[in-house]
Amino acid sequence: MTVHTGRFAGKAVLVTGAAQGIGRAVAERIAAEGGEVVLVDRAELVHGVAEALREAGGTAHGVTVHSVPVHSVTADLEAYDGAVDAVGAALAAAGRIDVVVNNVGGTIWAKPFEHYTAEEIEKEVRRSLFPTLWTCRAALPHLIAQGSGTIVNVSSVATRGVNRVPYAAAKGGVGAITTALALEAAPHGVRVVATAPGGTEAPPRAVQRGPLPQTEQEKAWYQQIVDQTVDSSLLKRYGTLDEQAAAICFLASDEASYITGTILPVAGGDLG
């Protein structure tokens, strides 16, 4: 994969959900492209990820940037105070924030809507909507004050998907945040954009979002998600972490300076 060396030189980038998956891939690529990066996650393993990146000298995709600072912060972004603390820590570490990548979220359970409990529905929405909502709110005053900045939210094409209605509702909310906030932020020189990933191949999660399917019925419900995801993609496959990170980093960069209020599907032709 092509890495644009120096594309984020002089910029400070906050990446949430950066301990694994898409968030980690984005953080690694930002560092490789010269950006000062602040990794945020509620899992303590985020500090190990940051340390590994520092020890590698900011190496990702075969490119090394020895002078790029890498910071890490633990915070629970499902609470507003956690988002405020994360943004404050990023500002203290880097001195400014030029880009915010809101990546936290993910399906916890996979089953038809009538099988969800009220508590499970609320947990799904808290997990996949509020971290983006709160982090936008916490970071926005600083971006407005400096008269520039970019927010890249990570939504999902699963807004049209089986066996995850609460998650779909939450990610639909992320899309709405993106388009509505873009209108308010544009006069202040701040862009707000999003990607909508489809199914993405990733290593096994170090920290699970929720219980893995146990019964044959639960496994069948999860398999329906996999089958529908592949069938909906024109390319008939899952994407890669690199493919997701590439789209996010493009939208975060100055190359996308005339793009705002836009949600880019990255799902092999599935528009959600």
mmCIF file of C-alpha atoms in Angstrom:
data_model
loop_
_atom_site.group_PDB
_atom_site.id
_atom_site.type_symbol
_atom_site.label_atom_id
_atom_site.label_comp_id
_atom_site.label_asym_id
_atom_site.label_seq_id
_atom_site.Cartn_x
_atom_site.Cartn_y
_atom_site.Cartn_z
ATOM 1 C CA MET A 1 0.000 0.000 0.000
ATOM 2 C CA THR A 2 1.210 3.481 -0.847
ATOM 3 C CA VAL A 3 2.059 5.700 2.122
ATOM 4 C CA HIS A 4 2.170 9.457 1.552
ATOM 5 C CA THR A 5 5.238 10.412 3.568
ATOM 6 C CA GLY A 6 4.835 13.793 5.235
ATOM 7 C CA ARG A 7 1.117 14.147 4.461
ATOM 8 C CA PHE A 8 0.356 14.827 8.140
ATOM 9 C CA ALA A 9 3.601 16.628 8.986
ATOM 10 C CA GLY A 10 2.961 19.373 11.530
ATOM 11 C CA LYS A 11 -0.474 18.051 12.442
ATOM 12 C CA ALA A 12 -1.699 16.546 15.701
ATOM 13 C CA VAL A 13 -4.240 13.775 15.251
ATOM 14 C CA LEU A 14 -6.443 12.226 17.945
ATOM 15 C CA VAL A 15 -7.616 8.687 17.117
ATOM 16 C CA THR A 16 -10.201 6.979 19.309
ATOM 17 C CA GLY A 17 -10.573 3.223 19.583
ATOM 18 C CA ALA A 18 -6.901 3.050 18.676
ATOM 19 C CA ALA A 19 -5.881 -0.055 20.614
ATOM 20 C CA GLN A 20 -6.845 -2.454 17.831
ATOM 21 C CA GLY A 21 -8.605 -2.860 14.506
ATOM 22 C CA ILE A 22 -9.299 0.104 12.249
ATOM 23 C CA GLY A 23 -8.280 2.643 14.887
ATOM 24 C CA ARG A 24 -4.861 1.115 15.338
ATOM 25 C CA ALA A 25 -4.340 0.908 11.568
ATOM 26 C CA VAL A 26 -5.226 4.597 11.256
ATOM 27 C CA ALA A 27 -2.886 5.610 14.086
ATOM 28 C CA GLU A 28 -0.008 3.644 12.550
ATOM 29 C CA ARG A 29 -0.574 5.218 9.159
ATOM 30 C CA ILE A 30 -0.843 8.758 10.557
ATOM 31 C CA ALA A 31 2.495 8.260 12.330
ATOM 32 C CA ALA A 32 4.074 6.859 9.172
ATOM 33 C CA GLU A 33 2.826 9.920 7.288
ATOM 34 C CA GLY A 34 4.467 12.336 9.712
ATOM 35 C CA GLY A 35 1.629 13.217 12.084
ATOM 36 C CA GLU A 36 1.863 13.513 15.848
ATOM 37 C CA VAL A 37 -0.699 11.003 17.034
ATOM 38 C CA VAL A 38 -2.656 10.598 20.262
ATOM 39 C CA LEU A 39 -4.102 7.099 20.680
ATOM 40 C CA VAL A 40 -7.233 6.931 22.851
ATOM 41 C CA ASP A 41 -8.945 3.794 24.092
ATOM 42 C CA ARG A 42 -10.584 2.586 27.282
ATOM 43 C CA ALA A 43 -8.430 -0.563 27.235
ATOM 44 C CA GLU A 44 -5.053 -0.297 28.955
ATOM 45 C CA LEU A 45 -3.455 -2.122 26.048
ATOM 46 C CA VAL A 46 -3.492 1.172 24.124
ATOM 47 C CA HIS A 47 -0.335 2.146 26.009
ATOM 48 C CA GLY A 48 1.416 -0.967 24.735
ATOM 49 C CA VAL A 49 0.326 -0.177 21.197
ATOM 50 C CA ALA A 50 1.738 3.340 21.502
ATOM 51 C CA GLU A 51 4.973 2.040 22.996
ATOM 52 C CA ALA A 52 5.361 -0.476 20.181
ATOM 53 C CA LEU A 53 4.889 2.292 17.642
ATOM 54 C CA ARG A 54 7.457 4.473 19.418
ATOM 55 C CA GLU A 55 9.949 1.607 19.564
ATOM 56 C CA ALA A 56 9.441 1.025 15.863
ATOM 57 C CA GLY A 57 10.238 4.688 15.263
ATOM 58 C CA GLY A 58 6.784 5.355 13.839
ATOM 59 C CA THR A 59 7.084 2.533 11.331
ATOM 60 C CA ALA A 60 4.006 1.412 9.397
ATOM 61 C CA HIS A 61 3.675 -0.009 5.905
ATOM 62 C CA GLY A 62 7.450 -0.081 5.545
ATOM 63 C CA VAL A 63 7.908 3.641 6.203
ATOM 64 C CA THR A 64 9.768 4.968 9.257
ATOM 65 C CA VAL A 65 9.338 8.436 10.735
ATOM 66 C CA HIS A 66 11.727 8.686 13.670
ATOM 67 C CA SER A 67 10.797 12.172 14.865
ATOM 68 C CA VAL A 68 7.028 11.688 15.268
ATOM 69 C CA PRO A 69 5.748 11.791 18.870
ATOM 70 C CA VAL A 70 3.211 9.115 19.832
ATOM 71 C CA HIS A 71 0.991 9.554 22.897
ATOM 72 C CA SER A 72 -1.643 7.343 24.510
ATOM 73 C CA VAL A 73 -4.627 8.063 26.757
ATOM 74 C CA THR A 74 -7.141 5.785 28.457
ATOM 75 C CA ALA A 75 -10.690 7.131 28.649
ATOM 76 C CA ASP A 76 -14.263 5.862 28.651
ATOM 77 C CA LEU A 77 -15.783 7.813 25.780
ATOM 78 C CA GLU A 78 -19.291 6.577 26.508
ATOM 79 C CA ALA A 79 -19.339 9.340 29.137
ATOM 80 C CA TYR A 80 -18.969 13.042 28.342
ATOM 81 C CA ASP A 81 -16.419 13.513 31.125
ATOM 82 C CA GLY A 82 -14.285 10.801 29.548
ATOM 83 C CA ALA A 83 -14.317 12.607 26.207
ATOM 84 C CA VAL A 84 -13.415 15.905 27.881
ATOM 85 C CA ASP A 85 -10.530 14.237 29.702
ATOM 86 C CA ALA A 86 -9.280 12.605 26.480
ATOM 87 C CA VAL A 87 -9.341 15.861 24.543
ATOM 88 C CA GLY A 88 -7.673 17.674 27.438
ATOM 89 C CA ALA A 89 -4.931 15.063 27.621
ATOM 90 C CA ALA A 90 -4.382 15.288 23.872
ATOM 91 C CA LEU A 91 -4.080 19.057 24.043
ATOM 92 C CA ALA A 92 -1.656 18.796 26.951
ATOM 93 C CA ALA A 93 0.473 16.268 25.096
ATOM 94 C CA ALA A 94 0.453 17.723 21.595
ATOM 95 C CA GLY A 95 -0.414 21.373 22.226
ATOM 96 C CA ARG A 96 -3.191 21.361 19.625
ATOM 97 C CA ILE A 97 -5.575 19.072 17.769
ATOM 98 C CA ASP A 98 -5.869 19.316 13.999
ATOM 99 C CA VAL A 99 -7.765 16.101 13.275
ATOM 100 C CA VAL A 100 -10.138 13.956 15.326
ATOM 101 C CA VAL A 101 -10.869 10.425 14.115
ATOM 102 C CA ASN A 102 -13.906 9.017 15.939
ATOM 103 C CA ASN A 103 -13.591 5.271 15.537
ATOM 104 C CA VAL A 104 -15.177 3.804 18.696
ATOM 105 C CA GLY A 105 -18.098 1.446 18.123
ATOM 106 C CA GLY A 106 -19.052 -2.025 17.050
ATOM 107 C CA THR A 107 -21.824 -4.578 17.299
ATOM 108 C CA ILE A 108 -22.009 -6.224 20.711
ATOM 109 C CA TRP A 109 -24.760 -8.749 20.015
ATOM 110 C CA ALA A 110 -25.972 -10.279 16.760
ATOM 111 C CA LYS A 111 -29.625 -11.332 16.744
ATOM 112 C CA PRO A 112 -33.053 -10.347 15.431
ATOM 113 C CA PHE A 113 -34.436 -7.213 17.088
ATOM 114 C CA GLU A 114 -37.224 -9.022 18.944
ATOM 115 C CA HIS A 115 -34.607 -10.939 20.910
ATOM 116 C CA TYR A 116 -32.811 -7.864 22.279
ATOM 117 C CA THR A 117 -33.540 -6.796 25.850
ATOM 118 C CA ALA A 118 -34.033 -3.123 26.687
ATOM 119 C CA GLU A 119 -30.702 -3.129 28.517
ATOM 120 C CA GLU A 120 -28.886 -4.585 25.506
ATOM 121 C CA ILE A 121 -30.403 -1.965 23.196
ATOM 122 C CA GLU A 122 -29.216 0.837 25.454
ATOM 123 C CA LYS A 123 -25.721 -0.672 25.673
ATOM 124 C CA GLU A 124 -25.478 -0.910 21.875
ATOM 125 C CA VAL A 125 -26.441 2.749 21.470
ATOM 126 C CA ARG A 126 -24.079 3.895 24.226
ATOM 127 C CA ARG A 127 -21.255 1.952 22.623
ATOM 128 C CA SER A 128 -21.643 3.075 19.019
ATOM 129 C CA LEU A 129 -23.235 6.541 19.196
ATOM 130 C CA PHE A 130 -22.199 8.391 22.335
ATOM 131 C CA PRO A 131 -18.394 8.142 21.972
ATOM 132 C CA THR A 132 -18.648 10.025 18.669
ATOM 133 C CA LEU A 133 -21.241 12.488 19.969
ATOM 134 C CA TRP A 134 -19.290 13.275 23.132
ATOM 135 C CA THR A 135 -15.875 13.506 21.465
ATOM 136 C CA CYS A 136 -17.225 15.859 18.794
ATOM 137 C CA ARG A 137 -18.694 18.039 21.537
ATOM 138 C CA ALA A 138 -15.485 17.999 23.573
ATOM 139 C CA ALA A 139 -13.159 18.757 20.645
ATOM 140 C CA LEU A 140 -15.271 21.212 18.672
ATOM 141 C CA PRO A 141 -14.662 24.355 20.790
ATOM 142 C CA HIS A 142 -10.903 23.935 20.345
ATOM 143 C CA LEU A 143 -11.191 23.468 16.583
ATOM 144 C CA ILE A 144 -13.462 26.504 16.325
ATOM 145 C CA ALA A 145 -11.078 28.588 18.437
ATOM 146 C CA GLN A 146 -8.141 27.814 16.140
ATOM 147 C CA GLY A 147 -10.287 28.333 13.032
ATOM 148 C CA SER A 148 -9.392 25.024 11.420
ATOM 149 C CA GLY A 149 -9.605 21.289 11.825
ATOM 150 C CA THR A 150 -11.186 18.113 10.579
ATOM 151 C CA ILE A 151 -13.430 15.549 12.249
ATOM 152 C CA VAL A 152 -13.614 12.118 10.607
ATOM 153 C CA ASN A 153 -16.351 9.906 12.010
ATOM 154 C CA VAL A 154 -16.574 6.170 11.358
ATOM 155 C CA SER A 155 -20.145 5.141 10.629
ATOM 156 C CA SER A 156 -21.161 1.882 8.906
ATOM 157 C CA VAL A 157 -23.066 0.518 5.938
ATOM 158 C CA ALA A 158 -24.735 -1.760 8.499
ATOM 159 C CA THR A 159 -27.457 0.871 8.777
ATOM 160 C CA ARG A 160 -29.011 -1.515 6.294
ATOM 161 C CA GLY A 161 -28.099 -4.870 7.765
ATOM 162 C CA VAL A 162 -29.641 -7.873 9.450
ATOM 163 C CA ASN A 163 -29.544 -8.867 13.139
ATOM 164 C CA ARG A 164 -28.156 -5.582 14.526
ATOM 165 C CA VAL A 165 -30.928 -3.002 14.568
ATOM 166 C CA PRO A 166 -29.649 -1.145 17.691
ATOM 167 C CA TYR A 167 -26.155 -0.904 16.192
ATOM 168 C CA ALA A 168 -27.663 0.257 12.894
ATOM 169 C CA ALA A 169 -29.605 2.948 14.752
ATOM 170 C CA ALA A 170 -26.452 4.128 16.509
ATOM 171 C CA LYS A 171 -24.385 4.260 13.321
ATOM 172 C CA GLY A 172 -27.230 6.018 11.542
ATOM 173 C CA GLY A 173 -26.916 8.602 14.299
ATOM 174 C CA VAL A 174 -23.195 8.930 13.560
ATOM 175 C CA GLY A 175 -24.086 9.719 9.962
ATOM 176 C CA ALA A 176 -26.599 12.322 11.124
ATOM 177 C CA ILE A 177 -24.027 13.906 13.426
ATOM 178 C CA THR A 178 -21.682 14.167 10.454
ATOM 179 C CA THR A 179 -24.079 15.872 8.056
ATOM 180 C CA ALA A 180 -25.676 18.186 10.631
ATOM 181 C CA LEU A 181 -22.449 19.223 12.351
ATOM 182 C CA ALA A 182 -20.780 19.906 9.009
ATOM 183 C CA LEU A 183 -23.321 22.691 8.426
ATOM 184 C CA GLU A 184 -22.541 24.335 11.759
ATOM 185 C CA ALA A 185 -18.790 23.845 11.634
ATOM 186 C CA ALA A 186 -18.086 25.003 8.074
ATOM 187 C CA PRO A 187 -18.235 28.752 8.841
ATOM 188 C CA HIS A 188 -15.492 28.180 11.426
ATOM 189 C CA GLY A 189 -13.142 26.473 8.975
ATOM 190 C CA VAL A 190 -13.833 23.011 10.359
ATOM 191 C CA ARG A 191 -14.682 20.045 8.117
ATOM 192 C CA VAL A 192 -16.801 17.100 9.302
ATOM 193 C CA VAL A 193 -16.797 13.934 7.210
ATOM 194 C CA ALA A 194 -17.250 10.198 7.684
ATOM 195 C CA THR A 195 -16.541 6.812 6.233
ATOM 196 C CA ALA A 196 -19.051 3.968 6.285
ATOM 197 C CA PRO A 197 -17.051 0.735 6.427
ATOM 198 C CA GLY A 198 -18.435 -2.589 5.355
ATOM 199 C CA GLY A 199 -17.248 -5.934 6.692
ATOM 200 C CA THR A 200 -13.553 -5.730 7.506
ATOM 201 C CA GLU A 201 -11.065 -8.509 8.150
ATOM 202 C CA ALA A 202 -9.035 -8.000 11.309
ATOM 203 C CA PRO A 203 -6.966 -10.066 13.736
ATOM 204 C CA PRO A 204 -8.828 -11.570 16.694
ATOM 205 C CA ARG A 205 -9.769 -8.843 19.157
ATOM 206 C CA ALA A 206 -7.625 -8.587 22.274
ATOM 207 C CA VAL A 207 -10.642 -7.173 24.110
ATOM 208 C CA GLN A 208 -14.033 -8.484 23.019
ATOM 209 C CA ARG A 209 -16.965 -6.084 22.603
ATOM 210 C CA GLY A 210 -19.337 -8.641 24.070
ATOM 211 C CA PRO A 211 -19.977 -12.358 24.469
ATOM 212 C CA LEU A 212 -19.068 -14.544 21.505
ATOM 213 C CA PRO A 213 -21.878 -16.644 19.977
ATOM 214 C CA GLN A 214 -22.321 -19.786 22.072
ATOM 215 C CA THR A 215 -25.434 -21.645 20.967
ATOM 216 C CA GLU A 216 -26.085 -22.986 17.494
ATOM 217 C CA GLN A 217 -28.828 -20.367 17.105
ATOM 218 C CA GLU A 218 -26.480 -17.524 18.054
ATOM 219 C CA LYS A 219 -23.860 -18.820 15.623
ATOM 220 C CA ALA A 220 -26.494 -18.984 12.872
ATOM 221 C CA TRP A 221 -27.590 -15.403 13.530
ATOM 222 C CA TYR A 222 -23.984 -14.217 13.309
ATOM 223 C CA GLN A 223 -23.426 -16.183 10.107
ATOM 224 C CA GLN A 224 -26.427 -14.395 8.586
ATOM 225 C CA ILE A 225 -24.581 -11.109 9.136
ATOM 226 C CA VAL A 226 -21.456 -12.460 7.421
ATOM 227 C CA ASP A 227 -23.438 -13.846 4.493
ATOM 228 C CA GLN A 228 -25.453 -10.655 4.004
ATOM 229 C CA THR A 229 -22.319 -8.504 4.237
ATOM 230 C CA VAL A 230 -20.519 -10.436 1.518
ATOM 231 C CA ASP A 231 -23.622 -10.677 -0.662
ATOM 232 C CA SER A 232 -24.238 -6.909 -0.436
ATOM 233 C CA SER A 233 -20.689 -6.125 -1.544
ATOM 234 C CA LEU A 234 -20.252 -5.933 -5.284
ATOM 235 C CA LEU A 235 -16.719 -7.240 -4.787
ATOM 236 C CA LYS A 236 -18.049 -10.204 -2.771
ATOM 237 C CA ARG A 237 -15.474 -9.996 -0.008
ATOM 238 C CA TYR A 238 -14.584 -8.292 3.251
ATOM 239 C CA GLY A 239 -12.290 -5.296 3.156
ATOM 240 C CA THR A 240 -8.915 -4.987 4.870
ATOM 241 C CA LEU A 241 -7.752 -2.731 7.675
ATOM 242 C CA ASP A 242 -5.432 -0.989 5.208
ATOM 243 C CA GLU A 243 -8.334 -0.254 2.863
ATOM 244 C CA GLN A 244 -10.351 1.301 5.692
ATOM 245 C CA ALA A 245 -7.406 3.304 7.028
ATOM 246 C CA ALA A 246 -6.573 4.627 3.558
ATOM 247 C CA ALA A 247 -10.042 6.149 3.135
ATOM 248 C CA ILE A 248 -10.064 7.648 6.629
ATOM 249 C CA CYS A 249 -6.615 9.169 6.202
ATOM 250 C CA PHE A 250 -7.536 10.637 2.825
ATOM 251 C CA LEU A 251 -10.587 12.377 4.293
ATOM 252 C CA ALA A 252 -8.507 13.555 7.257
ATOM 253 C CA SER A 253 -5.822 15.049 5.033
ATOM 254 C CA ASP A 254 -5.593 18.377 3.213
ATOM 255 C CA GLU A 255 -6.138 16.459 -0.024
ATOM 256 C CA ALA A 256 -9.826 16.369 0.953
ATOM 257 C CA SER A 257 -9.997 20.083 1.770
ATOM 258 C CA TYR A 258 -13.093 20.615 -0.411
ATOM 259 C CA ILE A 259 -15.024 17.711 1.099
ATOM 260 C CA THR A 260 -17.343 18.147 4.086
ATOM 261 C CA GLY A 261 -20.703 16.800 5.173
ATOM 262 C CA THR A 262 -19.995 13.657 3.135
ATOM 263 C CA ILE A 263 -20.188 9.993 4.171
ATOM 264 C CA LEU A 264 -17.942 7.784 2.033
ATOM 265 C CA PRO A 265 -18.954 4.106 1.849
ATOM 266 C CA VAL A 266 -15.913 1.833 1.986
ATOM 267 C CA ALA A 267 -17.662 -1.453 1.452
ATOM 268 C CA GLY A 268 -16.898 -2.837 -1.985
ATOM 269 C CA GLY A 269 -19.894 -1.133 -3.585
ATOM 270 C CA ASP A 270 -22.382 -1.715 -0.753
ATOM 271 C CA LEU A 271 -23.993 1.673 -0.082
ATOM 272 C CA GLY A 272 -25.842 0.570 3.060
#
